[in-house]
Amino acid sequence: MATKIPITKSDLVEILRGEDARSIMYRDGEVVMDPAIDEARIGIVCYGSVIVWRISPNGRRVATAPLVKGDWFENVFPTAISDRTVIEADGPATIAWFSIPSFRRLTNRNPSFLLELLHRQALRISKVEQRTSQIALENVEASVALEILQMAEGKGETDLHITHEELAQRLGTVRESVSLAVTKLRNAGALAPSNHRKRLISILNPAKLRRIVWTQITAA
């Protein structure tokens, strides 16, 4: 979890001196925090920037958030997700580390910090929701392509007897979006023409369909 608080240079010096924070410098690419194995603590970026990486069970790394001066992150509140999260320095960076007790003292002595944390967290959640919606809308084509690939692999055949409405229900979207995506996939040569058959979606080029999935997802 990460958010941002408005900390000036003088604020940081005061925090480091009076709140028992530990200041550590990191090199480019160095692991700053591995929440799965590190002790519970809170970090504030004092200099430079860090990147939050999410690593899927199959080892794929996706950058989820860049954090700069004044941003904070923690591993105090574990989340029940299968993906692993790692935070790395994006160039030289300095982090002020707080134990749970020292961070509690900080917020007790500076109530405005706590209010700002709550405010920034609400903004962060709002941005995440907006981005999720954008990705869902932008990547309907990729979602349709992936679902078709998975269904074909499960059935062991390239001809799928399914309507656009049924496919939309499986994906939790509307038929119009699926129909548009299927048309694009056919125009791209990944799916065969419909020939006026409503209940048949045929894969013409599996390799091209996989490339479309990968391109759309990585572009998001």
Short mmCIF file of C-alpha atoms in Angstrom, two decimals:
data_model
loop_
_atom_site.label_atom_id
_atom_site.label_comp_id
_atom_site.label_asym_id
_atom_site.label_seq_id
_atom_site.Cartn_x
_atom_site.Cartn_y
_atom_site.Cartn_z
CA MET A 1 0.00 0.00 0.00
CA ALA A 2 1.33 3.49 -0.79
CA THR A 3 0.18 7.09 -0.66
CA LYS A 4 1.68 10.57 -0.49
CA ILE A 5 2.20 13.16 2.25
CA PRO A 6 3.43 16.75 1.79
CA ILE A 7 6.88 16.66 3.39
CA THR A 8 9.38 19.47 2.87
CA LYS A 9 13.13 19.08 3.26
CA SER A 10 13.04 20.61 6.76
CA ASP A 11 10.18 18.28 7.72
CA LEU A 12 12.24 15.27 6.70
CA VAL A 13 15.23 16.40 8.74
CA GLU A 14 13.00 16.86 11.78
CA ILE A 15 11.42 13.44 11.29
CA LEU A 16 14.80 11.74 10.96
CA ARG A 17 16.13 13.41 14.08
CA GLY A 18 13.11 13.32 16.34
CA GLU A 19 11.08 10.28 15.36
CA ASP A 20 13.65 7.47 15.42
CA ALA A 21 13.63 6.97 11.65
CA ARG A 22 16.49 5.12 9.93
CA SER A 23 17.79 6.71 6.72
CA ILE A 24 19.15 4.28 4.11
CA MET A 25 20.52 4.98 0.62
CA TYR A 26 19.84 2.57 -2.26
CA ARG A 27 21.43 2.08 -5.67
CA ASP A 28 19.53 1.91 -8.96
CA GLY A 29 17.66 -1.40 -9.20
CA GLU A 30 18.34 -2.38 -5.60
CA VAL A 31 15.45 -3.98 -3.72
CA VAL A 32 14.08 -1.49 -1.20
CA MET A 33 11.35 -3.68 0.23
CA ASP A 34 10.16 -7.24 -0.23
CA PRO A 35 6.93 -7.24 1.81
CA ALA A 36 6.81 -11.03 1.90
CA ILE A 37 10.02 -11.39 3.91
CA ASP A 38 10.88 -7.97 5.38
CA GLU A 39 10.00 -6.93 8.91
CA ALA A 40 6.84 -4.85 9.32
CA ARG A 41 7.77 -1.20 8.75
CA ILE A 42 6.88 2.01 6.94
CA GLY A 43 9.11 3.80 4.44
CA ILE A 44 9.03 7.40 3.22
CA VAL A 45 10.87 8.39 0.04
CA CYS A 46 13.24 11.25 0.96
CA TYR A 47 15.24 11.42 -2.27
CA GLY A 48 14.90 9.90 -5.74
CA SER A 49 12.12 7.49 -6.62
CA VAL A 50 11.16 3.83 -6.34
CA ILE A 51 8.96 1.52 -8.40
CA VAL A 52 6.39 -0.93 -7.08
CA TRP A 53 6.54 -4.18 -9.06
CA ARG A 54 3.87 -6.85 -8.97
CA ILE A 55 5.12 -10.33 -9.82
CA SER A 56 2.53 -12.87 -10.95
CA PRO A 57 2.76 -16.58 -10.03
CA ASN A 58 4.25 -17.27 -13.49
CA GLY A 59 7.02 -14.72 -12.89
CA ARG A 60 5.76 -11.85 -15.03
CA ARG A 61 6.70 -8.41 -13.65
CA VAL A 62 4.40 -5.41 -14.05
CA ALA A 63 5.22 -1.90 -12.78
CA THR A 64 2.16 -0.76 -10.85
CA ALA A 65 3.22 2.55 -9.32
CA PRO A 66 6.17 4.98 -9.29
CA LEU A 67 6.74 6.59 -5.88
CA VAL A 68 8.65 9.86 -5.48
CA LYS A 69 9.71 12.17 -2.65
CA GLY A 70 7.00 12.33 0.01
CA ASP A 71 5.36 9.04 -1.03
CA TRP A 72 5.16 6.32 1.56
CA PHE A 73 4.72 2.54 1.53
CA GLU A 74 4.41 -0.25 4.06
CA ASN A 75 4.07 -3.96 4.67
CA VAL A 76 2.17 -3.61 7.94
CA PHE A 77 -1.18 -4.61 6.45
CA PRO A 78 -0.76 -7.79 4.38
CA THR A 79 -3.11 -8.35 1.45
CA ALA A 80 -4.63 -11.67 0.41
CA ILE A 81 -3.43 -11.74 -3.20
CA SER A 82 -1.50 -14.40 -5.10
CA ASP A 83 0.85 -11.91 -6.78
CA ARG A 84 4.05 -10.92 -5.02
CA THR A 85 5.00 -7.25 -4.65
CA VAL A 86 8.56 -5.92 -4.62
CA ILE A 87 9.73 -2.30 -4.39
CA GLU A 88 12.97 -1.34 -6.16
CA ALA A 89 14.99 1.88 -6.40
CA ASP A 90 14.55 3.70 -9.71
CA GLY A 91 17.95 5.35 -9.65
CA PRO A 92 19.71 6.47 -6.44
CA ALA A 93 17.16 6.81 -3.65
CA THR A 94 17.05 7.52 0.07
CA ILE A 95 14.34 6.03 2.28
CA ALA A 96 13.45 6.99 5.85
CA TRP A 97 12.33 3.83 7.64
CA PHE A 98 9.94 3.77 10.59
CA SER A 99 9.08 0.93 12.91
CA ILE A 100 5.42 0.66 13.81
CA PRO A 101 5.90 2.34 17.23
CA SER A 102 7.93 5.23 15.79
CA PHE A 103 5.41 5.80 13.02
CA ARG A 104 2.62 5.78 15.59
CA ARG A 105 4.47 8.45 17.55
CA LEU A 106 4.88 10.48 14.38
CA THR A 107 1.15 10.49 13.63
CA ASN A 108 0.26 11.15 17.26
CA ARG A 109 2.51 14.22 17.37
CA ASN A 110 1.43 15.39 13.91
CA PRO A 111 -2.35 14.80 13.52
CA SER A 112 -2.31 16.67 10.20
CA PHE A 113 -0.08 13.90 8.81
CA LEU A 114 -2.73 11.31 9.61
CA LEU A 115 -5.48 13.39 8.00
CA GLU A 116 -3.34 13.83 4.91
CA LEU A 117 -2.64 10.10 4.78
CA LEU A 118 -6.37 9.36 4.79
CA HIS A 119 -7.00 12.02 2.16
CA ARG A 120 -4.26 10.79 -0.14
CA GLN A 121 -5.35 7.20 0.29
CA ALA A 122 -8.89 8.11 -0.79
CA LEU A 123 -7.48 9.86 -3.85
CA ARG A 124 -5.29 6.88 -4.63
CA ILE A 125 -8.23 4.46 -4.46
CA SER A 126 -10.22 6.74 -6.75
CA LYS A 127 -7.37 6.82 -9.30
CA VAL A 128 -7.02 3.04 -9.17
CA GLU A 129 -10.76 2.61 -9.81
CA GLN A 130 -10.61 5.02 -12.75
CA ARG A 131 -7.58 3.27 -14.21
CA THR A 132 -9.21 -0.14 -13.79
CA SER A 133 -12.27 1.07 -15.70
CA GLN A 134 -10.09 2.51 -18.46
CA ILE A 135 -8.14 -0.71 -18.82
CA ALA A 136 -11.35 -2.74 -18.90
CA LEU A 137 -12.75 -0.55 -21.69
CA GLU A 138 -9.50 -0.30 -23.63
CA ASN A 139 -8.76 -4.00 -23.49
CA VAL A 140 -12.09 -5.59 -24.37
CA GLU A 141 -10.40 -6.84 -27.54
CA ALA A 142 -7.64 -8.49 -25.51
CA SER A 143 -10.16 -9.95 -23.05
CA VAL A 144 -12.23 -11.43 -25.87
CA ALA A 145 -9.12 -12.83 -27.58
CA LEU A 146 -7.88 -14.38 -24.34
CA GLU A 147 -11.27 -15.93 -23.54
CA ILE A 148 -11.50 -17.42 -27.03
CA LEU A 149 -7.99 -18.87 -26.72
CA GLN A 150 -8.73 -20.37 -23.32
CA MET A 151 -12.02 -21.88 -24.49
CA ALA A 152 -10.35 -23.34 -27.59
CA GLU A 153 -7.54 -24.85 -25.53
CA GLY A 154 -10.04 -26.28 -23.05
CA LYS A 155 -12.16 -27.88 -25.77
CA GLY A 156 -9.22 -28.87 -27.93
CA GLU A 157 -10.69 -27.31 -31.07
CA THR A 158 -10.60 -24.01 -32.94
CA ASP A 159 -14.34 -23.84 -33.71
CA LEU A 160 -16.40 -22.52 -30.80
CA HIS A 161 -20.19 -22.69 -30.83
CA ILE A 162 -21.00 -19.59 -28.82
CA THR A 163 -22.87 -16.34 -29.45
CA HIS A 164 -21.56 -12.86 -28.82
CA GLU A 165 -24.14 -12.49 -26.05
CA GLU A 166 -22.94 -15.67 -24.32
CA LEU A 167 -19.32 -14.55 -24.64
CA ALA A 168 -20.22 -11.15 -23.18
CA GLN A 169 -21.84 -12.85 -20.18
CA ARG A 170 -18.69 -14.86 -19.56
CA LEU A 171 -16.63 -11.67 -19.59
CA GLY A 172 -19.03 -9.51 -17.62
CA THR A 173 -19.45 -6.95 -20.41
CA VAL A 174 -22.05 -6.03 -23.04
CA ARG A 175 -22.72 -7.77 -26.35
CA GLU A 176 -21.96 -4.65 -28.40
CA SER A 177 -18.42 -4.48 -27.01
CA VAL A 178 -17.81 -8.15 -27.74
CA SER A 179 -19.21 -7.85 -31.28
CA LEU A 180 -16.92 -4.90 -31.98
CA ALA A 181 -13.93 -6.80 -30.60
CA VAL A 182 -14.74 -9.92 -32.64
CA THR A 183 -15.03 -7.80 -35.78
CA LYS A 184 -11.60 -6.27 -35.11
CA LEU A 185 -10.10 -9.71 -34.54
CA ARG A 186 -11.59 -10.94 -37.82
CA ASN A 187 -10.31 -7.91 -39.70
CA ALA A 188 -6.86 -8.57 -38.20
CA GLY A 189 -6.91 -12.10 -39.58
CA ALA A 190 -6.92 -13.80 -36.17
CA LEU A 191 -10.50 -15.10 -36.47
CA ALA A 192 -12.21 -16.55 -39.53
CA PRO A 193 -15.09 -14.64 -41.22
CA SER A 194 -18.51 -15.40 -39.76
CA ASN A 195 -20.18 -16.34 -43.06
CA HIS A 196 -23.47 -15.40 -41.35
CA ARG A 197 -23.13 -18.11 -38.69
CA LYS A 198 -24.24 -16.57 -35.39
CA ARG A 199 -23.17 -19.42 -33.11
CA LEU A 200 -19.72 -20.05 -34.49
CA ILE A 201 -16.44 -18.31 -33.75
CA SER A 202 -13.48 -19.90 -35.52
CA ILE A 203 -9.81 -19.24 -34.83
CA LEU A 204 -7.99 -18.69 -38.11
CA ASN A 205 -4.53 -17.87 -36.74
CA PRO A 206 -3.85 -18.88 -33.10
CA ALA A 207 -0.37 -17.30 -33.09
CA LYS A 208 -1.75 -13.95 -34.23
CA LEU A 209 -4.50 -14.15 -31.61
CA ARG A 210 -1.88 -14.70 -28.89
CA ARG A 211 0.18 -11.75 -30.16
CA ILE A 212 -2.88 -9.50 -30.00
CA VAL A 213 -3.50 -10.52 -26.39
CA TRP A 214 0.10 -9.81 -25.40
CA THR A 215 0.30 -6.49 -27.27
CA GLN A 216 -2.95 -5.15 -25.80
CA ILE A 217 -2.11 -6.16 -22.24
CA THR A 218 1.43 -4.77 -22.24
CA ALA A 219 0.23 -1.53 -23.87
CA ALA A 220 -2.21 -0.98 -20.98
#
